[in-house]
Amino acid sequence: MDTKRWYANDFQQDKQVAIQSAAELLKAGETVAFPTETVYGLGADATNKAAISKIFQAKGRPQDNPLIVHVATPQQLKELVTSIPNYVDKLLEAFTPGPITFVLPSNGRCAENVTAGLDSVGVRLPGHPIALKLLQEAAVPVAAPSANLSGKPSPTSADHVWSDLNGRIAGVLDGGATGVGLESTVLDCTQAIPIILRPGGITKEQLEEVVGTVMIDPGLANEKERPKSPGMKYRHYSPDAPLWLVEGPSEKLQQVIDEEMKKGHRVGVMAASKTVAAIEADLKKDLGANMETVAAALYDALRMFNEHDVDLILCEAFSEQGIGQAVMNRLKKAASDYIK
Ligand code: TXA
Ligand code: MG
């Protein structure tokens, strides 16, 4: 299949035409990748079963992993679910459009392969202007997982999408780099108290400021429990070389680097600016000065190491406060070892 690539940055004169062409393909039952404020999504009409099958096929995604449905307005969200607790209205007001997904009781309007047979559906209102415009033009709910091959890091640029899915999907709307860099927070809103199924762009602290107590799915912290969100049970985001997390001061990280280099291994390191400045390795990737820059740079860094010949990637372990919780959730999934 020939994959179309439209350039839809603000400076592009035919941005509207690009978005309209992409919306036409979605309406015709094709798959189109588009930027959101978190990562690029691979979209298809959520009410069209055959279109949704194309997403699973293009990504090589397990069939039991449900998709997130993207809509442009709270009204469209309400059209997909049977009921909405009061706290969701507060969260819609506070955080949307933005990086949060609400899992609510499904009314069955979405195709059955969107929800993977569950009686709930995950819905989100993305904050990216191109995503919002596309959803308005398409005028259908759009199911969209991250636009990567299953198992690879999520794409934070159209180049990432292109390298995974060129030839496998109908088109890509190129809107440049995404902002947050990590996926949305998935929040189970089917109970009296909301439960975080996947930490993401909106932090636990931010949610609690608006609705009080928020729980975290025990399956996220405890290896023995089965996560409630089907996607969280898979190992994910993996670079080709093994990734080890290293906790402690930069001296300890240096010690691990030295030991591995002595064995003849080429060692790549990813860390925040301060740590990067304090260590020596074969290849260093600076993730920036704070947790927001670390989140934004993380997936690109994991992909970057695949293009270089390293035997091992080391990453410093970060504090699990704020967006650090989502960063560490993804790193632990990508890592094969955690040195404490
Ligand atoms: O930021 C994001 O959420 C991105 C952009 C493209 O919107 N999308 C994304 O989709 O990350 P995906 O498919 O890569 O991850 C969806 C996650 C999976 O872990 C899936 O299991 C969970 O959401 N999920 C979806 N529907 C669910 C449901 N009804 N109940 C529990 N978990 C659900
Ligand atoms: Mg994904």
PDB file of N, CA, C and O and ligand atoms in Angstrom, residues 36 38-41 61 65-68 70 101 103 118 120-122 124 144-146 183-184 186 197-198 228-232, ligand 1:
ATOM      1  N   THR A  36      -1.105  13.725  18.270  1.00  0.00           N
ATOM      2  CA  THR A  36      -1.867  14.212  19.426  1.00  0.00           C
ATOM      3  C   THR A  36      -0.844  14.882  20.345  1.00  0.00           C
ATOM      4  O   THR A  36       0.353  14.852  20.065  1.00  0.00           O
ATOM      5  N   THR A  38       0.126  13.814  23.070  1.00  0.00           N
ATOM      6  CA  THR A  38       0.914  12.812  23.803  1.00  0.00           C
ATOM      7  C   THR A  38       1.887  12.108  22.848  1.00  0.00           C
ATOM      8  O   THR A  38       3.094  12.307  22.925  1.00  0.00           O
ATOM      9  N   VAL A  39       1.328  11.285  21.950  1.00  0.00           N
ATOM     10  CA  VAL A  39       2.114  10.568  20.938  1.00  0.00           C
ATOM     11  C   VAL A  39       1.250  10.523  19.676  1.00  0.00           C
ATOM     12  O   VAL A  39       0.064  10.860  19.724  1.00  0.00           O
ATOM     13  N   TYR A  40       1.816  10.096  18.539  1.00  0.00           N
ATOM     14  CA  TYR A  40       1.007   9.928  17.326  1.00  0.00           C
ATOM     15  C   TYR A  40       0.057   8.740  17.501  1.00  0.00           C
ATOM     16  O   TYR A  40       0.431   7.718  18.088  1.00  0.00           O
ATOM     17  N   GLY A  41      -1.180   8.893  17.012  1.00  0.00           N
ATOM     18  CA  GLY A  41      -2.150   7.806  17.044  1.00  0.00           C
ATOM     19  C   GLY A  41      -2.370   7.253  15.646  1.00  0.00           C
ATOM     20  O   GLY A  41      -2.185   7.963  14.655  1.00  0.00           O
ATOM     21  N   ARG A  61      -0.937  -5.909  16.486  1.00  0.00           N
ATOM     22  CA  ARG A  61      -1.373  -5.754  17.881  1.00  0.00           C
ATOM     23  C   ARG A  61      -2.203  -6.945  18.328  1.00  0.00           C
ATOM     24  O   ARG A  61      -3.068  -7.427  17.582  1.00  0.00           O
ATOM     25  N   ASN A  65      -6.318  -6.494  23.223  1.00  0.00           N
ATOM     26  CA  ASN A  65      -5.936  -5.199  23.786  1.00  0.00           C
ATOM     27  C   ASN A  65      -6.826  -4.094  23.205  1.00  0.00           C
ATOM     28  O   ASN A  65      -6.691  -3.742  22.039  1.00  0.00           O
ATOM     29  N   PRO A  66      -7.752  -3.540  24.012  1.00  0.00           N
ATOM     30  CA  PRO A  66      -8.727  -2.584  23.476  1.00  0.00           C
ATOM     31  C   PRO A  66      -8.096  -1.250  23.071  1.00  0.00           C
ATOM     32  O   PRO A  66      -7.028  -0.890  23.553  1.00  0.00           O
ATOM     33  N   LEU A  67      -8.802  -0.521  22.192  1.00  0.00           N
ATOM     34  CA  LEU A  67      -8.304   0.754  21.667  1.00  0.00           C
ATOM     35  C   LEU A  67      -8.967   1.932  22.381  1.00  0.00           C
ATOM     36  O   LEU A  67     -10.089   1.814  22.872  1.00  0.00           O
ATOM     37  N   ILE A  68      -8.290   3.072  22.388  1.00  0.00           N
ATOM     38  CA  ILE A  68      -8.866   4.298  22.931  1.00  0.00           C
ATOM     39  C   ILE A  68      -9.610   5.022  21.806  1.00  0.00           C
ATOM     40  O   ILE A  68      -9.103   5.137  20.685  1.00  0.00           O
ATOM     41  N   HIS A  70     -11.176   8.432  20.233  1.00  0.00           N
ATOM     42  CA  HIS A  70     -10.937   9.877  20.296  1.00  0.00           C
ATOM     43  C   HIS A  70     -12.142  10.638  19.772  1.00  0.00           C
ATOM     44  O   HIS A  70     -12.671  10.296  18.711  1.00  0.00           O
ATOM     45  N   THR A 101      -7.621   9.639  29.481  1.00  0.00           N
ATOM     46  CA  THR A 101      -8.606   8.731  28.880  1.00  0.00           C
ATOM     47  C   THR A 101      -9.548   8.235  29.968  1.00  0.00           C
ATOM     48  O   THR A 101      -9.095   7.776  31.019  1.00  0.00           O
ATOM     49  N   VAL A 103     -12.255   5.544  31.143  1.00  0.00           N
ATOM     50  CA  VAL A 103     -12.858   4.229  30.878  1.00  0.00           C
ATOM     51  C   VAL A 103     -14.247   4.228  31.524  1.00  0.00           C
ATOM     52  O   VAL A 103     -14.375   4.411  32.739  1.00  0.00           O
ATOM     53  N   LEU A 118     -14.749  -6.145  26.014  1.00  0.00           N
ATOM     54  CA  LEU A 118     -15.040  -5.627  27.361  1.00  0.00           C
ATOM     55  C   LEU A 118     -16.373  -4.874  27.341  1.00  0.00           C
ATOM     56  O   LEU A 118     -16.820  -4.433  26.276  1.00  0.00           O
ATOM     57  N   SER A 120     -16.644  -2.051  28.854  1.00  0.00           N
ATOM     58  CA  SER A 120     -16.284  -0.640  29.028  1.00  0.00           C
ATOM     59  C   SER A 120     -15.569  -0.142  27.775  1.00  0.00           C
ATOM     60  O   SER A 120     -15.089  -0.935  26.961  1.00  0.00           O
ATOM     61  N   VAL A 121     -15.502   1.195  27.636  1.00  0.00           N
ATOM     62  CA  VAL A 121     -14.794   1.789  26.502  1.00  0.00           C
ATOM     63  C   VAL A 121     -13.937   2.955  27.012  1.00  0.00           C
ATOM     64  O   VAL A 121     -14.370   3.701  27.892  1.00  0.00           O
ATOM     65  N   GLY A 122     -12.710   3.062  26.499  1.00  0.00           N
ATOM     66  CA  GLY A 122     -11.822   4.172  26.851  1.00  0.00           C
ATOM     67  C   GLY A 122     -12.016   5.302  25.849  1.00  0.00           C
ATOM     68  O   GLY A 122     -11.943   5.074  24.645  1.00  0.00           O
ATOM     69  N   ARG A 124     -11.139   9.528  24.859  1.00  0.00           N
ATOM     70  CA  ARG A 124     -10.401  10.735  25.224  1.00  0.00           C
ATOM     71  C   ARG A 124     -10.602  11.865  24.224  1.00  0.00           C
ATOM     72  O   ARG A 124     -10.898  11.634  23.045  1.00  0.00           O
ATOM     73  N   ALA A 144      -7.894   5.041  18.152  1.00  0.00           N
ATOM     74  CA  ALA A 144      -6.491   5.234  17.776  1.00  0.00           C
ATOM     75  C   ALA A 144      -5.544   4.788  18.872  1.00  0.00           C
ATOM     76  O   ALA A 144      -5.427   5.439  19.902  1.00  0.00           O
ATOM     77  N   PRO A 145      -4.864   3.665  18.650  1.00  0.00           N
ATOM     78  CA  PRO A 145      -3.750   3.311  19.524  1.00  0.00           C
ATOM     79  C   PRO A 145      -2.526   4.116  19.091  1.00  0.00           C
ATOM     80  O   PRO A 145      -2.574   4.803  18.064  1.00  0.00           O
ATOM     81  N   SER A 146      -1.445   4.028  19.844  1.00  0.00           N
ATOM     82  CA  SER A 146      -0.215   4.684  19.409  1.00  0.00           C
ATOM     83  C   SER A 146       0.208   4.100  18.058  1.00  0.00           C
ATOM     84  O   SER A 146       0.034   2.909  17.804  1.00  0.00           O
ATOM     85  N   GLU A 183       2.078   8.662  26.738  1.00  0.00           N
ATOM     86  CA  GLU A 183       0.658   8.509  26.462  1.00  0.00           C
ATOM     87  C   GLU A 183      -0.201   9.103  27.588  1.00  0.00           C
ATOM     88  O   GLU A 183       0.270   9.394  28.683  1.00  0.00           O
ATOM     89  N   SER A 184      -1.509   9.176  27.272  1.00  0.00           N
ATOM     90  CA  SER A 184      -2.472   9.729  28.226  1.00  0.00           C
ATOM     91  C   SER A 184      -2.590   8.857  29.475  1.00  0.00           C
ATOM     92  O   SER A 184      -2.298   7.663  29.446  1.00  0.00           O
ATOM     93  N   VAL A 186      -4.715   6.651  31.729  1.00  0.00           N
ATOM     94  CA  VAL A 186      -5.961   5.893  31.556  1.00  0.00           C
ATOM     95  C   VAL A 186      -6.608   5.727  32.929  1.00  0.00           C
ATOM     96  O   VAL A 186      -6.000   5.183  33.853  1.00  0.00           O
ATOM     97  N   LEU A 197      -5.302   3.263  35.645  1.00  0.00           N
ATOM     98  CA  LEU A 197      -4.904   1.985  35.037  1.00  0.00           C
ATOM     99  C   LEU A 197      -3.548   2.121  34.337  1.00  0.00           C
ATOM    100  O   LEU A 197      -2.812   1.151  34.208  1.00  0.00           O
ATOM    101  N   ARG A 198      -3.269   3.333  33.841  1.00  0.00           N
ATOM    102  CA  ARG A 198      -1.969   3.605  33.231  1.00  0.00           C
ATOM    103  C   ARG A 198      -1.585   5.038  33.588  1.00  0.00           C
ATOM    104  O   ARG A 198      -2.301   5.953  33.229  1.00  0.00           O
ATOM    105  N   LYS A 228      -5.570  -4.360  35.294  1.00  0.00           N
ATOM    106  CA  LYS A 228      -6.943  -4.229  34.779  1.00  0.00           C
ATOM    107  C   LYS A 228      -6.962  -3.732  33.345  1.00  0.00           C
ATOM    108  O   LYS A 228      -7.906  -3.930  32.614  1.00  0.00           O
ATOM    109  N   SER A 229      -5.898  -2.987  32.973  1.00  0.00           N
ATOM    110  CA  SER A 229      -5.818  -2.497  31.608  1.00  0.00           C
ATOM    111  C   SER A 229      -5.049  -3.529  30.786  1.00  0.00           C
ATOM    112  O   SER A 229      -3.874  -3.768  31.042  1.00  0.00           O
ATOM    113  N   PRO A 230      -5.714  -4.179  29.835  1.00  0.00           N
ATOM    114  CA  PRO A 230      -5.068  -5.295  29.131  1.00  0.00           C
ATOM    115  C   PRO A 230      -3.698  -4.930  28.567  1.00  0.00           C
ATOM    116  O   PRO A 230      -2.785  -5.764  28.585  1.00  0.00           O
ATOM    117  N   GLY A 231      -3.536  -3.693  28.102  1.00  0.00           N
ATOM    118  CA  GLY A 231      -2.274  -3.302  27.475  1.00  0.00           C
ATOM    119  C   GLY A 231      -1.098  -3.298  28.430  1.00  0.00           C
ATOM    120  O   GLY A 231       0.057  -3.401  28.010  1.00  0.00           O
ATOM    121  N   MET A 232      -1.350  -3.171  29.734  1.00  0.00           N
ATOM    122  CA  MET A 232      -0.253  -3.018  30.679  1.00  0.00           C
ATOM    123  C   MET A 232       0.432  -4.341  31.007  1.00  0.00           C
ATOM    124  O   MET A 232       1.430  -4.362  31.713  1.00  0.00           O
TER     125      MET A 232
HETATM  126  O1  TXA B   1      -2.030   9.100  24.602  1.00  0.00           O
HETATM  127  C1  TXA B   1      -2.643   8.086  24.258  1.00  0.00           C
HETATM  128  O2  TXA B   1      -3.471   7.524  24.979  1.00  0.00           O
HETATM  129  C2  TXA B   1      -2.341   7.525  22.847  1.00  0.00           C
HETATM  130  C3  TXA B   1      -2.800   8.558  21.837  1.00  0.00           C
HETATM  131  C4  TXA B   1      -2.650   8.071  20.421  1.00  0.00           C
HETATM  132  O3  TXA B   1      -4.118   8.957  22.117  1.00  0.00           O
HETATM  133  N1  TXA B   1      -2.998   6.268  22.647  1.00  0.00           N
HETATM  134  C5  TXA B   1      -2.568   5.129  23.239  1.00  0.00           C
HETATM  135  O4  TXA B   1      -3.278   4.013  22.858  1.00  0.00           O
HETATM  136  O5  TXA B   1      -1.639   5.092  24.015  1.00  0.00           O
HETATM  137  P1  TXA B   1      -2.728   2.523  23.108  1.00  0.00           P
HETATM  138  O6  TXA B   1      -3.664   1.644  22.367  1.00  0.00           O
HETATM  139  O7  TXA B   1      -1.310   2.440  22.743  1.00  0.00           O
HETATM  140  O8  TXA B   1      -2.972   2.280  24.626  1.00  0.00           O
HETATM  141  C6  TXA B   1      -4.299   2.159  25.124  1.00  0.00           C
HETATM  142  C7  TXA B   1      -4.268   1.647  26.549  1.00  0.00           C
HETATM  143  C8  TXA B   1      -3.930   0.171  26.608  1.00  0.00           C
HETATM  144  O9  TXA B   1      -3.115  -0.068  27.741  1.00  0.00           O
HETATM  145  C9  TXA B   1      -5.323  -0.455  26.736  1.00  0.00           C
HETATM  146  O10 TXA B   1      -5.273  -1.723  27.333  1.00  0.00           O
HETATM  147  C10 TXA B   1      -6.042   0.579  27.596  1.00  0.00           C
HETATM  148  O11 TXA B   1      -5.574   1.822  27.116  1.00  0.00           O
HETATM  149  N2  TXA B   1      -7.504   0.528  27.445  1.00  0.00           N
HETATM  150  C11 TXA B   1      -8.249   0.899  26.373  1.00  0.00           C
HETATM  151  N3  TXA B   1      -9.550   0.664  26.586  1.00  0.00           N
HETATM  152  C12 TXA B   1      -9.657   0.123  27.839  1.00  0.00           C
HETATM  153  C13 TXA B   1     -10.732  -0.361  28.635  1.00  0.00           C
HETATM  154  N4  TXA B   1     -11.987  -0.351  28.207  1.00  0.00           N
HETATM  155  N5  TXA B   1     -10.446  -0.845  29.864  1.00  0.00           N
HETATM  156  C14 TXA B   1      -9.176  -0.872  30.317  1.00  0.00           C
HETATM  157  N6  TXA B   1      -8.098  -0.436  29.608  1.00  0.00           N
HETATM  158  C15 TXA B   1      -8.332   0.049  28.383  1.00  0.00           C
END
